[in-house]
PDB file of C-alpha atoms and ligand atoms in Angstrom:
ATOM      1  CA  UNK A   1      15.401 116.162 -19.882  1.00 38.00           C
ATOM      2  CA  UNK A   2      13.272 118.362 -21.783  1.00 43.00           C
ATOM      3  CA  UNK A   3      13.916 119.397 -25.436  1.00 44.00           C
ATOM      4  CA  UNK A   4      13.614 123.073 -25.918  1.00 47.00           C
ATOM      5  CA  UNK A   5      11.630 124.244 -28.946  1.00 45.00           C
ATOM      6  CA  UNK A   6      12.210 127.793 -30.398  1.00 48.00           C
ATOM      7  CA  UNK A   7       9.112 129.069 -28.398  1.00 52.00           C
ATOM      8  CA  UNK A   8      10.645 127.745 -25.264  1.00 51.00           C
ATOM      9  CA  UNK A   9       7.795 125.349 -24.640  1.00 71.00           C
ATOM     10  CA  UNK A  10       7.659 121.542 -25.061  1.00 93.00           C
ATOM     11  CA  UNK A  11       4.500 121.634 -27.224  1.00 97.00           C
ATOM     12  CA  UNK A  12       5.103 120.117 -30.822  1.00 98.00           C
ATOM     13  CA  UNK A  13       3.043 120.254 -33.937  1.00 98.00           C
ATOM     14  CA  UNK A  14       2.849 116.992 -35.983  1.00 98.00           C
ATOM     15  CA  UNK A  15       2.494 116.927 -39.739  1.00 98.00           C
ATOM     16  CA  UNK A  16       1.034 113.998 -41.796  1.00 98.00           C
ATOM     17  CA  UNK A  17      -0.360 113.390 -45.238  1.00 98.00           C
ATOM     18  CA  UNK A  18      -3.730 111.544 -45.163  1.00 98.00           C
ATOM     19  CA  UNK A  19      -4.863 109.261 -47.980  1.00 97.00           C
ATOM     20  CA  UNK A  20      -2.182 106.569 -47.090  1.00 98.00           C
ATOM     21  CA  UNK A  21      -4.313 103.754 -45.345  1.00 98.00           C
ATOM     22  CA  UNK A  22      -3.940 102.379 -42.794  1.00 98.00           C
ATOM     23  CA  UNK A  23      -1.092 104.771 -41.625  1.00 98.00           C
ATOM     24  CA  UNK A  24      -3.121 108.000 -42.146  1.00 98.00           C
ATOM     25  CA  UNK A  25      -6.464 108.716 -43.398  1.00 98.00           C
ATOM     26  CA  UNK A  26      -9.515 110.822 -42.839  1.00 98.00           C
ATOM     27  CA  UNK A  27     -12.651 108.952 -41.542  1.00 97.00           C
ATOM     28  CA  UNK A  28     -15.890 110.684 -40.992  1.00 97.00           C
ATOM     29  CA  UNK A  29     -13.885 113.977 -40.985  1.00 97.00           C
ATOM     30  CA  UNK A  30     -11.424 112.665 -38.415  1.00 98.00           C
ATOM     31  CA  UNK A  31      -7.700 111.994 -38.911  1.00 98.00           C
ATOM     32  CA  UNK A  32      -7.023 108.585 -37.852  1.00 98.00           C
ATOM     33  CA  UNK A  33      -4.531 105.709 -38.448  1.00 98.00           C
ATOM     34  CA  UNK A  34      -1.550 103.728 -37.322  1.00 98.00           C
ATOM     35  CA  UNK A  35       0.911 106.728 -37.472  1.00 98.00           C
ATOM     36  CA  UNK A  36      -1.577 108.879 -35.495  1.00 98.00           C
ATOM     37  CA  UNK A  37      -2.060 106.406 -32.719  1.00 98.00           C
ATOM     38  CA  UNK A  38       1.652 105.519 -32.604  1.00 98.00           C
ATOM     39  CA  UNK A  39       3.002 109.152 -32.568  1.00 98.00           C
ATOM     40  CA  UNK A  40       0.509 109.999 -29.796  1.00 98.00           C
ATOM     41  CA  UNK A  41       1.533 106.890 -27.715  1.00 98.00           C
ATOM     42  CA  UNK A  42       5.264 107.781 -28.334  1.00 98.00           C
ATOM     43  CA  UNK A  43       4.908 111.501 -27.356  1.00 98.00           C
ATOM     44  CA  UNK A  44       3.013 110.379 -24.175  1.00 98.00           C
ATOM     45  CA  UNK A  45       6.257 108.725 -23.117  1.00 97.00           C
ATOM     46  CA  UNK A  46       8.172 111.992 -23.422  1.00 97.00           C
ATOM     47  CA  UNK A  47       7.936 115.298 -21.666  1.00 97.00           C
ATOM     48  CA  UNK A  48       6.592 116.884 -24.856  1.00 98.00           C
ATOM     49  CA  UNK A  49       3.051 117.646 -25.480  1.00 97.00           C
ATOM     50  CA  UNK A  50       1.415 117.156 -29.057  1.00 98.00           C
ATOM     51  CA  UNK A  51      -0.534 120.395 -29.612  1.00 97.00           C
ATOM     52  CA  UNK A  52      -2.091 119.632 -33.047  1.00 97.00           C
ATOM     53  CA  UNK A  53      -1.910 117.734 -36.256  1.00 98.00           C
ATOM     54  CA  UNK A  54      -1.360 119.532 -39.548  1.00 98.00           C
ATOM     55  CA  UNK A  55      -2.606 117.723 -42.688  1.00 98.00           C
ATOM     56  CA  UNK A  56      -0.358 118.353 -45.902  1.00 98.00           C
ATOM     57  CA  UNK A  57       0.523 116.821 -49.055  1.00 97.00           C
ATOM     58  CA  UNK A  58       3.381 114.294 -48.732  1.00 98.00           C
ATOM     59  CA  UNK A  59       5.909 116.376 -50.645  1.00 97.00           C
ATOM     60  CA  UNK A  60       5.167 119.511 -48.546  1.00 98.00           C
ATOM     61  CA  UNK A  61       6.043 117.834 -45.267  1.00 98.00           C
ATOM     62  CA  UNK A  62       9.810 118.299 -45.329  1.00 98.00           C
ATOM     63  CA  UNK A  63       9.462 121.910 -46.452  1.00 98.00           C
ATOM     64  CA  UNK A  64       6.939 122.481 -43.561  1.00 98.00           C
ATOM     65  CA  UNK A  65       9.317 120.980 -41.128  1.00 98.00           C
ATOM     66  CA  UNK A  66      12.221 123.189 -42.366  1.00 97.00           C
ATOM     67  CA  UNK A  67      10.247 126.384 -42.124  1.00 97.00           C
ATOM     68  CA  UNK A  68       8.946 125.480 -38.666  1.00 97.00           C
ATOM     69  CA  UNK A  69       5.242 124.979 -39.476  1.00 98.00           C
ATOM     70  CA  UNK A  70       5.538 121.490 -38.073  1.00 98.00           C
ATOM     71  CA  UNK A  71       8.011 119.945 -35.583  1.00 98.00           C
ATOM     72  CA  UNK A  72       7.645 116.245 -36.469  1.00 98.00           C
ATOM     73  CA  UNK A  73       6.577 114.271 -39.531  1.00 99.00           C
ATOM     74  CA  UNK A  74       4.482 111.113 -38.891  1.00 99.00           C
ATOM     75  CA  UNK A  75       3.709 109.930 -42.435  1.00 98.00           C
ATOM     76  CA  UNK A  76       5.133 106.469 -43.007  1.00 98.00           C
ATOM     77  CA  UNK A  77       8.182 108.280 -44.192  1.00 99.00           C
ATOM     78  CA  UNK A  78      11.022 106.048 -45.120  1.00 99.00           C
ATOM     79  CA  UNK A  79      14.428 106.788 -43.584  1.00 98.00           C
ATOM     80  CA  UNK A  80      16.616 107.407 -46.579  1.00 98.00           C
ATOM     81  CA  UNK A  81      20.130 108.814 -47.118  1.00 97.00           C
ATOM     82  CA  UNK A  82      18.885 111.455 -49.372  1.00 97.00           C
ATOM     83  CA  UNK A  83      16.381 112.723 -46.814  1.00 98.00           C
ATOM     84  CA  UNK A  84      19.001 112.486 -44.107  1.00 98.00           C
ATOM     85  CA  UNK A  85      20.932 115.177 -45.916  1.00 98.00           C
ATOM     86  CA  UNK A  86      17.887 117.590 -45.065  1.00 97.00           C
ATOM     87  CA  UNK A  87      16.275 116.128 -41.916  1.00 98.00           C
ATOM     88  CA  UNK A  88      16.934 113.692 -39.000  1.00 98.00           C
ATOM     89  CA  UNK A  89      14.734 110.645 -38.173  1.00 98.00           C
ATOM     90  CA  UNK A  90      13.802 108.907 -34.921  1.00 98.00           C
ATOM     91  CA  UNK A  91      14.777 105.166 -34.602  1.00 98.00           C
ATOM     92  CA  UNK A  92      12.650 103.146 -37.042  1.00 98.00           C
ATOM     93  CA  UNK A  93       9.083 102.024 -36.103  1.00 98.00           C
ATOM     94  CA  UNK A  94       8.023  99.976 -39.019  1.00 98.00           C
ATOM     95  CA  UNK A  95       9.392  97.948 -42.030  1.00 98.00           C
ATOM     96  CA  UNK A  96       7.993  97.940 -45.618  1.00 98.00           C
ATOM     97  CA  UNK A  97       8.742  97.039 -49.234  1.00 98.00           C
ATOM     98  CA  UNK A  98       7.112  98.454 -52.266  1.00 98.00           C
ATOM     99  CA  UNK A  99       4.398  96.700 -54.272  1.00 98.00           C
ATOM    100  CA  UNK A 100       3.023  96.945 -57.709  1.00 98.00           C
ATOM    101  CA  UNK A 101      -0.697  97.410 -57.948  1.00 98.00           C
ATOM    102  CA  UNK A 102      -2.772  96.750 -61.017  1.00 98.00           C
ATOM    103  CA  UNK A 103      -6.492  96.476 -61.819  1.00 98.00           C
ATOM    104  CA  UNK A 104      -8.238  93.376 -60.576  1.00 97.00           C
ATOM    105  CA  UNK A 105      -8.318  90.821 -63.186  1.00 95.00           C
ATOM    106  CA  UNK A 106      -6.909  93.375 -65.769  1.00 95.00           C
ATOM    107  CA  UNK A 107      -4.829  92.699 -68.798  1.00 95.00           C
ATOM    108  CA  UNK A 108      -1.542  93.924 -67.291  1.00 98.00           C
ATOM    109  CA  UNK A 109      -0.258  91.181 -64.781  1.00 97.00           C
ATOM    110  CA  UNK A 110       3.404  91.904 -64.516  1.00 98.00           C
ATOM    111  CA  UNK A 111       5.699  89.480 -62.616  1.00 98.00           C
ATOM    112  CA  UNK A 112       8.673  91.810 -62.546  1.00 98.00           C
ATOM    113  CA  UNK A 113       9.716  95.385 -63.524  1.00 98.00           C
ATOM    114  CA  UNK A 114      10.937  94.007 -66.945  1.00 97.00           C
ATOM    115  CA  UNK A 115       7.387  93.417 -67.811  1.00 98.00           C
ATOM    116  CA  UNK A 116       6.523  97.213 -67.780  1.00 98.00           C
ATOM    117  CA  UNK A 117       7.723  97.962 -71.348  1.00 97.00           C
ATOM    118  CA  UNK A 118       5.079 100.090 -73.124  1.00 96.00           C
ATOM    119  CA  UNK A 119       2.991 100.521 -69.855  1.00 98.00           C
ATOM    120  CA  UNK A 120       1.912 103.714 -67.868  1.00 98.00           C
ATOM    121  CA  UNK A 121       2.794 103.982 -64.274  1.00 98.00           C
ATOM    122  CA  UNK A 122       1.685 106.219 -61.328  1.00 98.00           C
ATOM    123  CA  UNK A 123       3.224 107.088 -57.916  1.00 98.00           C
ATOM    124  CA  UNK A 124       2.897 109.871 -55.458  1.00 98.00           C
ATOM    125  CA  UNK A 125       5.128 112.811 -55.748  1.00 97.00           C
ATOM    126  CA  UNK A 126       8.236 112.767 -53.454  1.00 98.00           C
ATOM    127  CA  UNK A 127       7.774 109.095 -52.368  1.00 98.00           C
ATOM    128  CA  UNK A 128      10.241 106.129 -52.528  1.00 98.00           C
ATOM    129  CA  UNK A 129       7.733 104.572 -54.865  1.00 98.00           C
ATOM    130  CA  UNK A 130       8.401 107.367 -57.172  1.00 98.00           C
ATOM    131  CA  UNK A 131      12.075 106.730 -56.812  1.00 98.00           C
ATOM    132  CA  UNK A 132      11.547 103.139 -57.893  1.00 98.00           C
ATOM    133  CA  UNK A 133       9.833 104.534 -60.918  1.00 98.00           C
ATOM    134  CA  UNK A 134      12.460 106.991 -61.730  1.00 98.00           C
ATOM    135  CA  UNK A 135      15.565 104.799 -61.113  1.00 98.00           C
ATOM    136  CA  UNK A 136      14.439 101.253 -61.834  1.00 98.00           C
ATOM    137  CA  UNK A 137      11.908 101.817 -64.704  1.00 98.00           C
ATOM    138  CA  UNK A 138      12.797 105.223 -66.370  1.00 98.00           C
ATOM    139  CA  UNK A 139      16.562 105.258 -65.814  1.00 98.00           C
ATOM    140  CA  UNK A 140      16.667 101.624 -66.469  1.00 98.00           C
ATOM    141  CA  UNK A 141      15.220 102.291 -69.909  1.00 98.00           C
ATOM    142  CA  UNK A 142      12.121 100.150 -69.457  1.00 98.00           C
ATOM    143  CA  UNK A 143       9.635 103.002 -69.740  1.00 98.00           C
ATOM    144  CA  UNK A 144       9.735 106.365 -71.103  1.00 98.00           C
ATOM    145  CA  UNK A 145       9.517 109.588 -68.774  1.00 97.00           C
ATOM    146  CA  UNK A 146       6.183 110.348 -70.560  1.00 98.00           C
ATOM    147  CA  UNK A 147       4.658 107.055 -69.380  1.00 98.00           C
ATOM    148  CA  UNK A 148       5.000 108.234 -65.785  1.00 98.00           C
ATOM    149  CA  UNK A 149       2.407 110.221 -63.848  1.00 98.00           C
ATOM    150  CA  UNK A 150       3.115 111.829 -60.647  1.00 98.00           C
ATOM    151  CA  UNK A 151       0.101 112.304 -58.226  1.00 98.00           C
ATOM    152  CA  UNK A 152      -0.346 114.639 -55.310  1.00 96.00           C
ATOM    153  CA  UNK A 153      -1.887 111.575 -53.442  1.00 97.00           C
ATOM    154  CA  UNK A 154      -1.896 107.868 -53.831  1.00 98.00           C
ATOM    155  CA  UNK A 155      -5.689 107.830 -53.683  1.00 98.00           C
ATOM    156  CA  UNK A 156      -5.838 109.884 -56.916  1.00 98.00           C
ATOM    157  CA  UNK A 157      -3.313 107.385 -58.412  1.00 98.00           C
ATOM    158  CA  UNK A 158      -5.371 104.396 -57.473  1.00 98.00           C
ATOM    159  CA  UNK A 159      -8.631 105.986 -58.926  1.00 98.00           C
ATOM    160  CA  UNK A 160      -6.849 106.483 -62.207  1.00 98.00           C
ATOM    161  CA  UNK A 161      -5.751 102.899 -62.078  1.00 98.00           C
ATOM    162  CA  UNK A 162      -9.218 101.749 -61.395  1.00 97.00           C
ATOM    163  CA  UNK A 163     -10.661 103.617 -64.279  1.00 97.00           C
ATOM    164  CA  UNK A 164      -7.851 102.390 -66.632  1.00 97.00           C
ATOM    165  CA  UNK A 165      -6.000 105.692 -67.137  1.00 98.00           C
ATOM    166  CA  UNK A 166      -2.834 104.197 -65.945  1.00 98.00           C
ATOM    167  CA  UNK A 167      -1.696 100.466 -66.015  1.00 98.00           C
ATOM    168  CA  UNK A 168       0.068 100.257 -62.619  1.00 98.00           C
ATOM    169  CA  UNK A 169       0.840 101.926 -59.282  1.00 98.00           C
ATOM    170  CA  UNK A 170       3.961 101.668 -57.399  1.00 98.00           C
ATOM    171  CA  UNK A 171       3.602 102.144 -53.561  1.00 98.00           C
ATOM    172  CA  UNK A 172       4.394 100.855 -50.104  1.00 98.00           C
ATOM    173  CA  UNK A 173       3.205  97.274 -49.621  1.00 98.00           C
ATOM    174  CA  UNK A 174       0.960  97.592 -46.522  1.00 98.00           C
ATOM    175  CA  UNK A 175      -0.934 100.452 -48.318  1.00 98.00           C
ATOM    176  CA  UNK A 176      -1.218  98.519 -51.605  1.00 98.00           C
ATOM    177  CA  UNK A 177      -2.834  95.677 -49.455  1.00 98.00           C
ATOM    178  CA  UNK A 178      -5.297  98.146 -47.961  1.00 98.00           C
ATOM    179  CA  UNK A 179      -6.287  99.398 -51.347  1.00 98.00           C
ATOM    180  CA  UNK A 180      -6.527  95.728 -52.696  1.00 98.00           C
ATOM    181  CA  UNK A 181      -8.941  95.007 -49.816  1.00 97.00           C
ATOM    182  CA  UNK A 182     -11.083  98.126 -50.413  1.00 96.00           C
ATOM    183  CA  UNK A 183     -10.898  98.845 -54.140  1.00 97.00           C
ATOM    184  CA  UNK A 184     -10.932  97.131 -57.531  1.00 97.00           C
ATOM    185  CA  UNK A 185      -7.142  96.745 -57.571  1.00 98.00           C
ATOM    186  CA  UNK A 186      -4.764  93.993 -56.753  1.00 98.00           C
ATOM    187  CA  UNK A 187      -1.038  93.467 -55.821  1.00 98.00           C
ATOM    188  CA  UNK A 188       0.779  92.001 -58.877  1.00 98.00           C
ATOM    189  CA  UNK A 189       4.053  91.561 -56.973  1.00 98.00           C
ATOM    190  CA  UNK A 190       6.068  92.824 -54.108  1.00 98.00           C
ATOM    191  CA  UNK A 191       9.343  94.655 -55.026  1.00 98.00           C
ATOM    192  CA  UNK A 192      11.738  94.351 -52.161  1.00 98.00           C
ATOM    193  CA  UNK A 193      13.272  97.555 -50.890  1.00 98.00           C
ATOM    194  CA  UNK A 194      13.774  96.923 -47.166  1.00 98.00           C
ATOM    195  CA  UNK A 195      12.563 100.270 -46.131  1.00 98.00           C
ATOM    196  CA  UNK A 196      12.056 101.429 -42.587  1.00 98.00           C
ATOM    197  CA  UNK A 197       9.752 104.300 -41.270  1.00 98.00           C
ATOM    198  CA  UNK A 198      10.906 106.936 -38.912  1.00 98.00           C
ATOM    199  CA  UNK A 199       9.464 110.062 -37.541  1.00 99.00           C
ATOM    200  CA  UNK A 200      11.100 112.984 -39.201  1.00 98.00           C
ATOM    201  CA  UNK A 201      12.493 115.969 -37.166  1.00 98.00           C
ATOM    202  CA  UNK A 202      14.806 119.027 -37.819  1.00 98.00           C
ATOM    203  CA  UNK A 203      18.421 117.978 -37.639  1.00 98.00           C
ATOM    204  CA  UNK A 204      19.105 120.585 -34.852  1.00 98.00           C
ATOM    205  CA  UNK A 205      16.266 119.194 -32.690  1.00 97.00           C
ATOM    206  CA  UNK A 206      18.526 116.609 -31.129  1.00 97.00           C
ATOM    207  CA  UNK A 207      16.686 116.348 -27.848  1.00 97.00           C
ATOM    208  CA  UNK A 208      13.335 115.696 -29.634  1.00 98.00           C
ATOM    209  CA  UNK A 209      15.090 113.088 -31.730  1.00 98.00           C
ATOM    210  CA  UNK A 210      16.376 111.282 -28.713  1.00 98.00           C
ATOM    211  CA  UNK A 211      12.947 111.600 -26.807  1.00 98.00           C
ATOM    212  CA  UNK A 212      10.948 110.152 -29.874  1.00 98.00           C
ATOM    213  CA  UNK A 213      13.549 107.322 -30.180  1.00 98.00           C
ATOM    214  CA  UNK A 214      13.224 106.473 -26.444  1.00 98.00           C
ATOM    215  CA  UNK A 215       9.529 106.718 -26.798  1.00 98.00           C
ATOM    216  CA  UNK A 216       9.347 104.326 -29.789  1.00 98.00           C
ATOM    217  CA  UNK A 217      11.462 101.856 -27.739  1.00 98.00           C
ATOM    218  CA  UNK A 218       9.107 102.234 -24.810  1.00 98.00           C
ATOM    219  CA  UNK A 219       5.912 101.908 -26.783  1.00 98.00           C
ATOM    220  CA  UNK A 220       7.449  98.742 -28.520  1.00 97.00           C
ATOM    221  CA  UNK A 221       8.357  97.163 -25.065  1.00 97.00           C
ATOM    222  CA  UNK A 222       4.980  97.719 -23.710  1.00 95.00           C
ATOM    223  CA  UNK A 223       1.767  96.073 -25.081  1.00 95.00           C
ATOM    224  CA  UNK A 224       0.768  99.430 -26.798  1.00 97.00           C
ATOM    225  CA  UNK A 225       2.672  98.729 -30.094  1.00 97.00           C
ATOM    226  CA  UNK A 226       0.851  95.409 -30.522  1.00 97.00           C
ATOM    227  CA  UNK A 227      -2.480  96.926 -29.652  1.00 98.00           C
ATOM    228  CA  UNK A 228      -1.968  99.734 -32.297  1.00 98.00           C
ATOM    229  CA  UNK A 229      -0.874  97.237 -34.880  1.00 97.00           C
ATOM    230  CA  UNK A 230      -3.799  94.990 -34.280  1.00 97.00           C
ATOM    231  CA  UNK A 231      -6.146  98.049 -34.422  1.00 98.00           C
ATOM    232  CA  UNK A 232      -4.946  98.986 -37.874  1.00 98.00           C
ATOM    233  CA  UNK A 233      -3.798  95.724 -39.392  1.00 96.00           C
ATOM    234  CA  UNK A 234      -6.075  93.352 -37.596  1.00 91.00           C
ATOM    235  CA  UNK A 235      -3.034  91.156 -36.667  1.00 61.00           C
TER     236      UNK A 235
HETATM  237  N1  LIG B   1       7.331 105.284 -47.335  1.00 67.56           N
HETATM  238  C1  LIG B   1       7.254 106.084 -48.658  1.00 67.56           C
HETATM  239  C2  LIG B   1       8.102 107.157 -48.617  1.00 67.56           C
HETATM  240  O1  LIG B   1       8.703 107.539 -47.550  1.00 67.56           O
HETATM  241  C3  LIG B   1       5.764 106.582 -48.885  1.00 67.56           C
HETATM  242  C4  LIG B   1       5.230 107.402 -47.733  1.00 67.56           C
HETATM  243  C5  LIG B   1       3.918 108.072 -47.990  1.00 67.56           C
HETATM  244  O2  LIG B   1       3.457 108.077 -49.221  1.00 67.56           O
HETATM  245  N2  LIG B   1       3.276 108.591 -47.024  1.00 67.56           N
HETATM  246  O3  LIG B   1       8.405 107.786 -49.637  1.00 67.56           O
END
């Protein structure tokens, strides 16, 4: 059964936030990544058509979904209770924890969040990494509010880490590992949060939600999920 969008067609617009490798990034001017391939494979299993991809900052994705500029978010977005007050999610398609990134061989080599006293930290605005900083570092009284820098994009945070402007970055583990492989930064430790990513949709788009969840199951049952995983994670 077809879902019905406001324009009466089954074409949907996807939104993502590049700069989050290997889930979404721009390479040679082209938007690529795990989420791009996965959503395209998932939509192929449905009666919807993916018309185009919009590239936005991460913290603009939910507002863009709300105001109808996009119909689905594919941005390694963690399914959280807080977000579920605003939007709905497909069934989960990937699991992740947070990681702490530091300069490779740098002075700051923390083993737990308790080691952060007196250090400066960065994360990307609107992310679960930022939630860890706010709840488990600032609220917990380990660092001061002023020791935290919120970035529009994790690439900018990692650049400031490389140049020593901040001491650590908190971000999703698979992305931290990608930055570790490509840049002068390393994972100090993994902070277990047990997150799961889902595709975000408007709460009223129940047909689309069901179609995407069925699509995720179909792609996972076929060889496609493994192919996409091996393309982007080399596993
Ligand atoms: N998974 C994290 C979140 O949902 C980070 C996502 C991202 O930065 N694209 O907040």
